[in-house]
Every structure is written in C-alpha cells, then in structure tokens.
Amino acid sequence: MQQQKVVIIGGGFAGIRTALDLVKTGTCEVVLISQNPNFEYYPGLHKMIGIHDSVVVQVPLATIFEGKSISLVYEKVIGVDIHTKTVTTEHAPYQADYVILAMGSQTEYFGIAGLPEMAFGFKSVAEARKLRNHIEDMFAKHVKTDKAESVVGLHMVIVGAGPNGVDLAGEIAALNKSLAKKYGVIESLITVDLIEAASRVLAMLPEPVSHRVEKRLRDLGVTVLCNRDLKRQESWTVELADMTMGAKTVVWTAGIITNELVKKIEGLTLMKKNRVAVDEFLQVKGAQNIFCVGDVADTPYAGLAQTALYDGEYVASVIMNKISGQKFHAYTPKPNAFNIGVGPMWSVMQVGSFVSYGFFPYVFRSLIDIKFFLSILPVKQVWKLFFKKAS
C-alpha cells in the first residue's frame, strides 16, 4: 500500500497523540511542524510557581518521537491552502494528502487597555518561569521598603477563576508564605486577590463545588472577588468596575482564543473563540482530509487536554480507516472529568456525579500525570523524569 503523507501543525497534546497513533501503522509518512521544539505539559505549569520538589513541564519532541518514523520541522507556519493541502512555513511548502490543524490556543485580552503590556500570561513554560522569578524579585526588593510601597509590591492579582486561575492562586499563596520566611517579610503586608467576572469560582462545576473551593482559597489567604470585571491596567494600578487598587503583579488567566493562524487560512468558518467549524468527522466544513483537533475544533468540550488527546486518537483512526478503505464512525463528544489543584497537596475532583476533595484527589492527579507521560515515553524515561530527580 502506498504511503500517505500527513502534515500535523502543532506539537501539543492533540498533535503528538495523532502522530504517535498514525506512525504505528506504517502506512503514513508523518511530518509534525512546531515552532516549539518541546512539548509543554500545561497542567503542570502551576508547579513551577509553587513549592514542589519535582516538576515535569516539558519534554523535547525529539525525545518523544525518538526511533519513530516522524519528521520534525521546527518552523513557523505562515499559511495553509485547504484545497491543495499545502502547508507553508517561513522556509518551505509541504504538500500532503492529509492536514491536521492542532495549533492549540493563545491568550485573549479582549482589548482591555494596558493588559497585554503589563500583565503576566500563564500559558507557557517561559511565562511561568518569568512569573516565578518576578514574584521572588518582589520579595527581595521589598524587604526594607516603607509599608505603603511594600503593600503595593507584595500585592498579587490573578484575573480569572477558572481551573488555571484557581490552581495558580493556591500555589502563589503557598509560595508567598515560603518567601516571607526566607526574606523576613511580615505576612500581613502580602495580599493575593483572585478576580472573577462570573458570580462564582469554577463556574463550569456545580455550585456546592465552587463554594467548597472558595473556602479552601480563603483558608490559604486568597481574597476572592467575584462579579468583577477588569477595565484597565496601568503601571502599578489595576482598575475594576468598582475599585482601583495598587499591585505590581497581575496575572491574566481569564481568556483564550484559538491560535491566530486560523484567521490567515482562507475557507475556514470561525465560530466562538475563533474555533473552526467542523463536520461529523472533525474535518473542516467544505474541505476533505483537512482535520481540526483539540482547541482548534468547534466541539462542545474543546479547550482541555483530555479533549485534545481524545480528538487526536479519533482523527488518527479516521485517517487509518480512510487509507485502508474501511468504514469509520462519526465523532462523539466526550464529557471531561475535572481534577483541579487548590494549593499544595489538595485538589477537587469531579467524575460524573462523584466529587472528592483534599489529598486523595491530589494523589490521583499525580497518577494521571504519570499515566499520560507513560503513554508517550518509555517507562525508563518516565522514571527519570518523575523519580530520579526527587530521590
């Protein structure tokens, strides 16, 4: 059987899952194009901020695909022709039989003045590292400053009380206590605010869960302010609808939008958050053999790692069945379970109607992390990542 060429744009959850599944058959020539030579494990970014001993947040794509017949191209894609199935990077065009759009998402600032320039993002390893260094720098700088300046310098504002914001707020609160001891800073000078436009934190979960998580945040020392919209950010100043406050650290987790590349591709129908309209097989509507997976596809549960992995597995099966001439079933959206950290060694987990809080969900979350890496790496590699450094 003649090999079919598949070009995958994006080295995130969906991209690597699709590539690994496709290469198993030997019927595809797979090219994966990514600007980032590393796969970044976004669910682990919060650990870079906190006080954890072992942190696994990125793995080189070359390590994941070592020994596999996958061509890696580390370049920026500047265009895609969905009719000729041509993917163009800054240096070369790539013709394919199948194209998979798996570019993921990026931060959306909703046109709020000052936000892109002044706020910290939290969607990459580089951004997490920058934020962690900044927070420690604030403690180092404000050990001996006067009270008024210290209150502003040690005021941290997280905007957005979804899973990322809640997770981050809990980790920052714990980190602050550790840094206060390290630098001899009075804890009463430190403030952590979590700002949310909706009426409660984790609005996608049942109300009792939100209330329990909010209590946990307050116990950690986080001030939760719901029903607040950020209007503007200026240097050292955050303006909400009903108040203005001084803060040298503002982290924006309240908005994501599909990677900007989709706006440059002619023939796509863009829906909410610039997600691409797809048919019942995750193909671009009106195009054959151009697929969207993960955050790019306009599906009910897009935006989470679980969905991206599920989409990648599904599209790989569709392509393999197409190549072999077999039938394939329509895409069925799969509801997600949630396991969201709220400070060290504490999580909330919801699977269907089952909800659990505390240490057990935290342990289970760690096992989920390990299970994922076992699905993309040899056992020996996973052992080195998670246990060798900690021992």
Tab-separated table of C-alpha atoms in Angstrom, residues 136-137 139-140 143 178-185:
chain	number	residue	atom	x	y	z
A	136	GLU	CA	10.751	36.261	44.230
A	137	ASP	CA	12.196	39.535	42.947
A	139	PHE	CA	10.099	39.889	47.948
A	140	ALA	CA	13.798	40.623	47.573
A	143	VAL	CA	12.322	43.601	52.421
A	178	SER	CA	7.600	30.343	51.996
A	179	LEU	CA	9.182	33.509	50.599
A	180	ALA	CA	8.007	35.575	53.570
A	181	LYS	CA	10.024	33.287	55.857
A	182	LYS	CA	13.008	33.310	53.510
A	183	TYR	CA	13.198	37.113	53.293
A	184	GLY	CA	11.810	38.008	56.717
A	185	VAL	CA	8.734	39.786	55.311
